[in-house]
C-alpha atoms as a printed R data frame, in Angstrom:
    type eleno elety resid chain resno       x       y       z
1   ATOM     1    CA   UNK     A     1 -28.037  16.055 -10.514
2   ATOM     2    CA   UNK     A     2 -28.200  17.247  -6.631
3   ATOM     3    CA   UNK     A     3 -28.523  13.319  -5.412
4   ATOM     4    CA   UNK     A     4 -25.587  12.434  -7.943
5   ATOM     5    CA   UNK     A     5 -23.591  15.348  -6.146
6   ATOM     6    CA   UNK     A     6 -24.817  13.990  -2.597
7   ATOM     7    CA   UNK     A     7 -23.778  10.488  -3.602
8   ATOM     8    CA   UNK     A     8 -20.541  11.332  -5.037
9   ATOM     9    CA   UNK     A     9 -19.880  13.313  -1.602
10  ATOM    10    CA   UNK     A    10 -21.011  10.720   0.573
11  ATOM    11    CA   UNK     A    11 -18.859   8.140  -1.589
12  ATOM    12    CA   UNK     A    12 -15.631   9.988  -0.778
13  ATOM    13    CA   UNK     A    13 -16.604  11.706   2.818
14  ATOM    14    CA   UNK     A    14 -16.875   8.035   4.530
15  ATOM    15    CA   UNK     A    15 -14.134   6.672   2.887
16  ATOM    16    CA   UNK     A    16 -11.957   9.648   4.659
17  ATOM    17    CA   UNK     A    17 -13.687   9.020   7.833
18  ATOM    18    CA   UNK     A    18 -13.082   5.404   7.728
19  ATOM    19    CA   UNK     A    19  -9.210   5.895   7.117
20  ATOM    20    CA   UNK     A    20  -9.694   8.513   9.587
21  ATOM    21    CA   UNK     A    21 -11.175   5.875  11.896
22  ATOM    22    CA   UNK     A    22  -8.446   3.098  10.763
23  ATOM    23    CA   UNK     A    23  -5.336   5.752  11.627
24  ATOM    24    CA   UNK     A    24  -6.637   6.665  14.889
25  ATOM    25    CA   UNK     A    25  -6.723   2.388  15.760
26  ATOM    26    CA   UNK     A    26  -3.565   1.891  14.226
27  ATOM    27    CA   UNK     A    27  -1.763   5.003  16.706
28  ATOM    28    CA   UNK     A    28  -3.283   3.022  19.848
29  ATOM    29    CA   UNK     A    29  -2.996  -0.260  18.464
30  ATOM    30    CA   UNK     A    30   1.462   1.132  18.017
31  ATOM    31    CA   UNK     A    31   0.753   2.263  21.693
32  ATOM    32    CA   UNK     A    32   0.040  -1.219  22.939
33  ATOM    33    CA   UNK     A    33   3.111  -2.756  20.995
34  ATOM    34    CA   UNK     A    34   4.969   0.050  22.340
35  ATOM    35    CA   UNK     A    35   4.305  -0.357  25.905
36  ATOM    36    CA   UNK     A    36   3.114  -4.253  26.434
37  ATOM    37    CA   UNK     A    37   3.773  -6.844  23.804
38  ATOM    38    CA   UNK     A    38   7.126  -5.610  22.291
39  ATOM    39    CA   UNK     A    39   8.039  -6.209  26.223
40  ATOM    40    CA   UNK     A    40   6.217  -9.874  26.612
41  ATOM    41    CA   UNK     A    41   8.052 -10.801  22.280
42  ATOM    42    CA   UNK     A    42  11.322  -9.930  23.764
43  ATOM    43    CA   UNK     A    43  10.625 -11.933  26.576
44  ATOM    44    CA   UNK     A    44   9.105 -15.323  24.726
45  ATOM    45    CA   UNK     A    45  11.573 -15.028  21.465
46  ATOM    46    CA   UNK     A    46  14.531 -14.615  23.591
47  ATOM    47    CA   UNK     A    47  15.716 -11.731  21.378
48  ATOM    48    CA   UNK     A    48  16.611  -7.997  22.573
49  ATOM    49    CA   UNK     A    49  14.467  -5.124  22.263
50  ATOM    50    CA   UNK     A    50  16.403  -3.504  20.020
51  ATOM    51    CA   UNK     A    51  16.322  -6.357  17.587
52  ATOM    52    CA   UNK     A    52  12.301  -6.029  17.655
53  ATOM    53    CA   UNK     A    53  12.101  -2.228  16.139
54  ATOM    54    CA   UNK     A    54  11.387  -3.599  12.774
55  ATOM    55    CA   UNK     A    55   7.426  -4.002  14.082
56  ATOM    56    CA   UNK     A    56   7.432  -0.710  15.595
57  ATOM    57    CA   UNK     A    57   8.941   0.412  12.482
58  ATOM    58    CA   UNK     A    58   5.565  -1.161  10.475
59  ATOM    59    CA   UNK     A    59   3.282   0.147  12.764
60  ATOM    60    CA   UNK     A    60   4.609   3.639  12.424
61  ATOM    61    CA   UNK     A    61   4.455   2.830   8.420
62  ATOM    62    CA   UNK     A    62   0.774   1.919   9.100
63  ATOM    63    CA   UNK     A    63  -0.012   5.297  10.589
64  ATOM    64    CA   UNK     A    64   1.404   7.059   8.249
65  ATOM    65    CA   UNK     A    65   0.233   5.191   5.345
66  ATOM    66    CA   UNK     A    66  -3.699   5.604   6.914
67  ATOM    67    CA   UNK     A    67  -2.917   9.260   6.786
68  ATOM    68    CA   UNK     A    68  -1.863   9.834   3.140
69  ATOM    69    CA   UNK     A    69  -4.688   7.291   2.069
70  ATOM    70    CA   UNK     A    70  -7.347   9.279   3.808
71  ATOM    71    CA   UNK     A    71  -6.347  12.833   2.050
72  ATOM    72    CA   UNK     A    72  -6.163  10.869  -1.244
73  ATOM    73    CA   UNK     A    73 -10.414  10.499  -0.724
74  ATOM    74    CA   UNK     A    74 -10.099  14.483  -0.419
75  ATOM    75    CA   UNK     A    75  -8.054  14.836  -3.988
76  ATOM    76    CA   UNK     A    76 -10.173  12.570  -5.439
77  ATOM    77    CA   UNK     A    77 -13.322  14.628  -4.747
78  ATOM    78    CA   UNK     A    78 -11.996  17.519  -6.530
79  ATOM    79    CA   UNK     A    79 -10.117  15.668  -8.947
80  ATOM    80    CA   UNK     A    80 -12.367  16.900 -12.320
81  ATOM    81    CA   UNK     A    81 -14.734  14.542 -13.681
82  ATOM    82    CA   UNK     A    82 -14.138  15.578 -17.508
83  ATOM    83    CA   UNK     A    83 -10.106  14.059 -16.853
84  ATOM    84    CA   UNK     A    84 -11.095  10.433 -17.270
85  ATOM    85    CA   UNK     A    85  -7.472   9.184 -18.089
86  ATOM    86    CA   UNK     A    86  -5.868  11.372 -14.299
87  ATOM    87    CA   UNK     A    87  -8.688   9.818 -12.560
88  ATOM    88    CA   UNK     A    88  -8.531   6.336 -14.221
89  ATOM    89    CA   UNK     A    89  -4.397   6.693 -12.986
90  ATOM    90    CA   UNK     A    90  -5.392   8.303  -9.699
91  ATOM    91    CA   UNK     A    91  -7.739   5.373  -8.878
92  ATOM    92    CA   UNK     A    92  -5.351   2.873  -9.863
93  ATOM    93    CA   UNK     A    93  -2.643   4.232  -7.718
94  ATOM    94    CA   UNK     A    94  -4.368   4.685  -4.974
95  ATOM    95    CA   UNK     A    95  -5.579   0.815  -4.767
96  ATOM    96    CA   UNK     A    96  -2.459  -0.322  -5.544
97  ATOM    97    CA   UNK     A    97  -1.356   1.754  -2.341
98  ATOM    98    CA   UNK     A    98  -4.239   0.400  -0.281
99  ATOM    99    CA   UNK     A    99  -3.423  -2.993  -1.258
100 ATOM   100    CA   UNK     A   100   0.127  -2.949  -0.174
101 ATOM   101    CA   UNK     A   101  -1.222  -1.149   2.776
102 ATOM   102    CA   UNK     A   102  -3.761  -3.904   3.932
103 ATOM   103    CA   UNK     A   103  -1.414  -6.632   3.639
104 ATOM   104    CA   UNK     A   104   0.878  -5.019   5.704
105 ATOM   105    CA   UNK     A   105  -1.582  -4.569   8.340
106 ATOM   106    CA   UNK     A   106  -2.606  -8.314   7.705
107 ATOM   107    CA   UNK     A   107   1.131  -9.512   8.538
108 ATOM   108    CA   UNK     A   108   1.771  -6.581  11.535
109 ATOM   109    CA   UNK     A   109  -1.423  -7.242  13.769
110 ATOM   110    CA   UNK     A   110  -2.701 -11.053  12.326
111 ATOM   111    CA   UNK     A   111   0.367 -13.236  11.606
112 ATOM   112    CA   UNK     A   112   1.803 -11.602  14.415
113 ATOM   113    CA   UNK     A   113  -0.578 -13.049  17.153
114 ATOM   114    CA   UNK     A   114   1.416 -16.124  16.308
115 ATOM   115    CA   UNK     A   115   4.300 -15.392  18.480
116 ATOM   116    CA   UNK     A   116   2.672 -13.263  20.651
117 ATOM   117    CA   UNK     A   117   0.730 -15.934  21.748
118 ATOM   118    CA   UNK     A   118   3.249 -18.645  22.232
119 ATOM   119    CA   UNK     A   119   4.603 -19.876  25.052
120 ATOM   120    CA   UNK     A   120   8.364 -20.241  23.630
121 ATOM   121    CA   UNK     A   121  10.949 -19.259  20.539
122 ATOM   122    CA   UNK     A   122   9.403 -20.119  17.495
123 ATOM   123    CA   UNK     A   123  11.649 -21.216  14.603
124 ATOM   124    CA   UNK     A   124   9.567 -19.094  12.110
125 ATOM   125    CA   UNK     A   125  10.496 -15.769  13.831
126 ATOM   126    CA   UNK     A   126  13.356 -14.870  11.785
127 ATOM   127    CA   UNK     A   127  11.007 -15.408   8.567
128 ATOM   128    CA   UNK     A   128   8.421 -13.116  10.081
129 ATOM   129    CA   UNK     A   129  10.762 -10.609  10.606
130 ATOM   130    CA   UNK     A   130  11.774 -11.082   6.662
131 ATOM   131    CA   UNK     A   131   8.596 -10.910   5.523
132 ATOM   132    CA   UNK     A   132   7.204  -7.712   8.094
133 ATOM   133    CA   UNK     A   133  10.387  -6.037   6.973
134 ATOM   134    CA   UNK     A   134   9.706  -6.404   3.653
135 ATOM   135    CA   UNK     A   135   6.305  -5.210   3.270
136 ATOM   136    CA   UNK     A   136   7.535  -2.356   5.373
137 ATOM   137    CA   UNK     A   137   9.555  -1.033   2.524
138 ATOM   138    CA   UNK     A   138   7.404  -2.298  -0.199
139 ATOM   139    CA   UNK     A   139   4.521  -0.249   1.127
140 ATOM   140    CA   UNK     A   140   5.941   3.037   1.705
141 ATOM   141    CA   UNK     A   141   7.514   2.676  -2.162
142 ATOM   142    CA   UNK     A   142   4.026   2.372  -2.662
143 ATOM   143    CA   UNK     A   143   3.357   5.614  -0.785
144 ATOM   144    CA   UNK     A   144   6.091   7.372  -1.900
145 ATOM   145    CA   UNK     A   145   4.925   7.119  -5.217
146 ATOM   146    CA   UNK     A   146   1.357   7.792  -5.382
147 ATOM   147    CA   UNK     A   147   2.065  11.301  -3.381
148 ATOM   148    CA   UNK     A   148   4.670  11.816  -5.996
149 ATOM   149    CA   UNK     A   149   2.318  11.314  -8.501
150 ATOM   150    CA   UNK     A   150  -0.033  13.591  -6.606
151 ATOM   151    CA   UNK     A   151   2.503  16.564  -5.894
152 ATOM   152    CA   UNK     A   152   3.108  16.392  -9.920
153 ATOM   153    CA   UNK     A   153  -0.636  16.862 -10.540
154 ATOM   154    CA   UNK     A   154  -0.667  12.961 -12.378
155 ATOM   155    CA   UNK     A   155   1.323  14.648 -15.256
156 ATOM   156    CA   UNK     A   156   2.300  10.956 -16.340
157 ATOM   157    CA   UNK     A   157  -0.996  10.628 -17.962
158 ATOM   158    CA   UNK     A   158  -0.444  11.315 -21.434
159 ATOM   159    CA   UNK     A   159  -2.687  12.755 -24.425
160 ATOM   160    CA   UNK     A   160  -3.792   9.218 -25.261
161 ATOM   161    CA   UNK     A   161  -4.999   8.571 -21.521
162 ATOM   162    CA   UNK     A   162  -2.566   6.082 -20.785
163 ATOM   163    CA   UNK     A   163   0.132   6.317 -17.699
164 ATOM   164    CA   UNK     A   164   3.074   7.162 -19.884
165 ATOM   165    CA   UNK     A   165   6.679   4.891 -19.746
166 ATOM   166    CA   UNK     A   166   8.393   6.368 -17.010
167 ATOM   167    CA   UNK     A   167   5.515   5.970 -14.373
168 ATOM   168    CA   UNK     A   168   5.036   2.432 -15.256
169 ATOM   169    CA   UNK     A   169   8.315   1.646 -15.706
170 ATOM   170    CA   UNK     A   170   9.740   3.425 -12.575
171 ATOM   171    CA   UNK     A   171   7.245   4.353 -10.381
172 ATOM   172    CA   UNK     A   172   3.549   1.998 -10.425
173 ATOM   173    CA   UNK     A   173   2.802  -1.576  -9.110
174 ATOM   174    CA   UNK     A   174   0.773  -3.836 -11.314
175 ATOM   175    CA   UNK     A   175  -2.116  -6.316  -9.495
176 ATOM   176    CA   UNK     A   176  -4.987  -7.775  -9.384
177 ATOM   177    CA   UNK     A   177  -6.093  -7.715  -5.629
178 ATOM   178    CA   UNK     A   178  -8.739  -5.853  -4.295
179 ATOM   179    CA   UNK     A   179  -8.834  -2.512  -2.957
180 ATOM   180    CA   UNK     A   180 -11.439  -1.080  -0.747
181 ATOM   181    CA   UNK     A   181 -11.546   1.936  -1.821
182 ATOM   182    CA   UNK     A   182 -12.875   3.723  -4.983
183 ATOM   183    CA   UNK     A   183 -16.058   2.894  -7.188
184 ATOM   184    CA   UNK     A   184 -14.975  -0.035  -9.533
185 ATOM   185    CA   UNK     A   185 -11.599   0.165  -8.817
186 ATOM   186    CA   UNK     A   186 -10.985  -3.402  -9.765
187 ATOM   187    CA   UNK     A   187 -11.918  -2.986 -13.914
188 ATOM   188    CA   UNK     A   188  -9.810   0.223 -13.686
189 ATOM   189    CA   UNK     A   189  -6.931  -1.621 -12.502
190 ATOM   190    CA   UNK     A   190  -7.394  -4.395 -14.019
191 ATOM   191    CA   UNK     A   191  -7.027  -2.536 -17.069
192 ATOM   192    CA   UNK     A   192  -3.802  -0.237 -16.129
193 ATOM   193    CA   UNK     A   193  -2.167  -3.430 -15.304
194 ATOM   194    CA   UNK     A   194  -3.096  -4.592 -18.764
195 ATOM   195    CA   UNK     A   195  -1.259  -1.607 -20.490
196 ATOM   196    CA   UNK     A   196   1.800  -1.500 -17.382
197 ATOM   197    CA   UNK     A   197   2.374  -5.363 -18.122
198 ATOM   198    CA   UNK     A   198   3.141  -5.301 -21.795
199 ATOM   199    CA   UNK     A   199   6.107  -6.327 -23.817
200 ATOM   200    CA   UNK     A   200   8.124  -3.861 -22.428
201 ATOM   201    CA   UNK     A   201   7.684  -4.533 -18.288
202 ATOM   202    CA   UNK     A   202   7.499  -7.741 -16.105
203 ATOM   203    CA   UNK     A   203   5.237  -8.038 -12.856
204 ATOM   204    CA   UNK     A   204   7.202  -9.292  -9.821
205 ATOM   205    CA   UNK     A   205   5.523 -12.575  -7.584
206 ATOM   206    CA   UNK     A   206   5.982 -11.043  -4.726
207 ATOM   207    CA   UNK     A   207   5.444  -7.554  -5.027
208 ATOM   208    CA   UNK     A   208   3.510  -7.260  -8.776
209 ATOM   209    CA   UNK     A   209   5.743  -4.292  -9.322
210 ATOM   210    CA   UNK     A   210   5.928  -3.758 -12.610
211 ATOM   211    CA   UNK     A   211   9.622  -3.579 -14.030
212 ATOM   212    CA   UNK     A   212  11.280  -2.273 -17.080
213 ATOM   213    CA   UNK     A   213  11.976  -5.702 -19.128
214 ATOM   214    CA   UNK     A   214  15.796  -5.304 -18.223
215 ATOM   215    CA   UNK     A   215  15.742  -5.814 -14.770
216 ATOM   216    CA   UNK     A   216  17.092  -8.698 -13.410
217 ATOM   217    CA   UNK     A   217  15.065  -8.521 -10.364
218 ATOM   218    CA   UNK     A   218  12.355  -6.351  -8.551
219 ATOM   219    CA   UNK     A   219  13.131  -2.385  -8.378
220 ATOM   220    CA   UNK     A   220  10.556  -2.386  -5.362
221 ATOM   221    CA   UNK     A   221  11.696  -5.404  -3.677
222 ATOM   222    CA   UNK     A   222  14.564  -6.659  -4.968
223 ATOM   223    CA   UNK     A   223  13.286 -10.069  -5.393
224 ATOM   224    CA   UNK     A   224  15.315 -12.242  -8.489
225 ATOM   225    CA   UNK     A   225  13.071 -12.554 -11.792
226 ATOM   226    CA   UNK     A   226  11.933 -16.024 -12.239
């Protein structure tokens, strides 16, 4: 029972140190954009400053999103064991957020090297800036909704341990990618997205939001349904 307890602590304590950890790169990592490549972009895009805020703008959605994430380890420790359906919702919530998060990261420091790195105007810019932008708001939807969730104490778990209409509907993303951060987090998602996929709710392509069968395109993203 007391190694179960020490395991259980250990499980959530590093993850909170690790987002801890990831935050505290991401504030000097908005530093250096903020002082020395949003400067050099400018200079090698032929575009303004001011027209360049939108990856400021994800790097301060990075921060933040690093922050929430690691006190979500800290709910999730005292979250009671015996509610299996609030933490089966809690954990899928919080990957979906970590997802979103990650491959915003992905596209603010990776794809981004890109044009840092070249010597000229790039044709592609004005998709990156589509794309970064996107994600941007995608995410903190993402984050907006699992504290949400939190601050209501998961109430949209109903008696039958399923997240009830109006999170799915309104407020939950449906995937399949991986997150990093509970204990088999995949099956438990994998299985809300089951029940948040049904007759009643389409997943976007680009998002995997999960909309209400009426909508004509993503609530999260806005993007058409095919």
């Amino acid at each position: 029972m007391a190694k179960n307890s020490l395991e259980r602590y250990t499980h959530y304590y590093e993850r909170w140190a690790s987002n801890q950890s990831s935050r505290q790169k991401a504030l000097s990592d908005l530093h250096q954009m903020q002082t020395v490549h949003i400067e050099k972009l400018s200079d090698t895009q032929c575009q303004p400053e001011s027209q360049l805020k939108f990856i400021t703008e994800a790097w301060l959605q990075i921060v933040e999103c690093r922050r929430v994430l690691k006190w979500t380890y800290a709910y999730g420790f005292y979250l009671a064991e015996h509610e299996h359906a609030k933490k089966q919702f809690f954990e899928y919530l919080q990957g979906e957020a970590e997802s979103g998060l990650e491959r915003l990261h992905q596209c603010a420091e990776k794809e981004l090297q890109v044009f840092l790195n070249g010597d000229g105007p790039s044709k592609d810019f004005n998709d990156f800036r589509t794309k970064l932008a996107g994600l941007t708001s995608v995410t903190r939807n993402y984050f907006e909704n699992l504290v949400r969730e939190l601050e209501n104490g998961l109430c949209d778990v109903d008696s039958n341990g399923a997240a009830s209409s109006k999170a799915t509907g309104s407020k939950n993303a449906a995937g399949s990618s991986k997150g990093r951060g509970g204990r088999g987090k995949g099956t438990v998602r994998a299985s809300m997205s089951s029940r948040i996929t049904d007759d009643n709710h389409w997943s976007c392509e680009q998002c995997t939001y999960a909309n209400v069968r009426s909508a004509t395109a993503c609530q999260m993203c806005n993007q058409p349904r095919r």
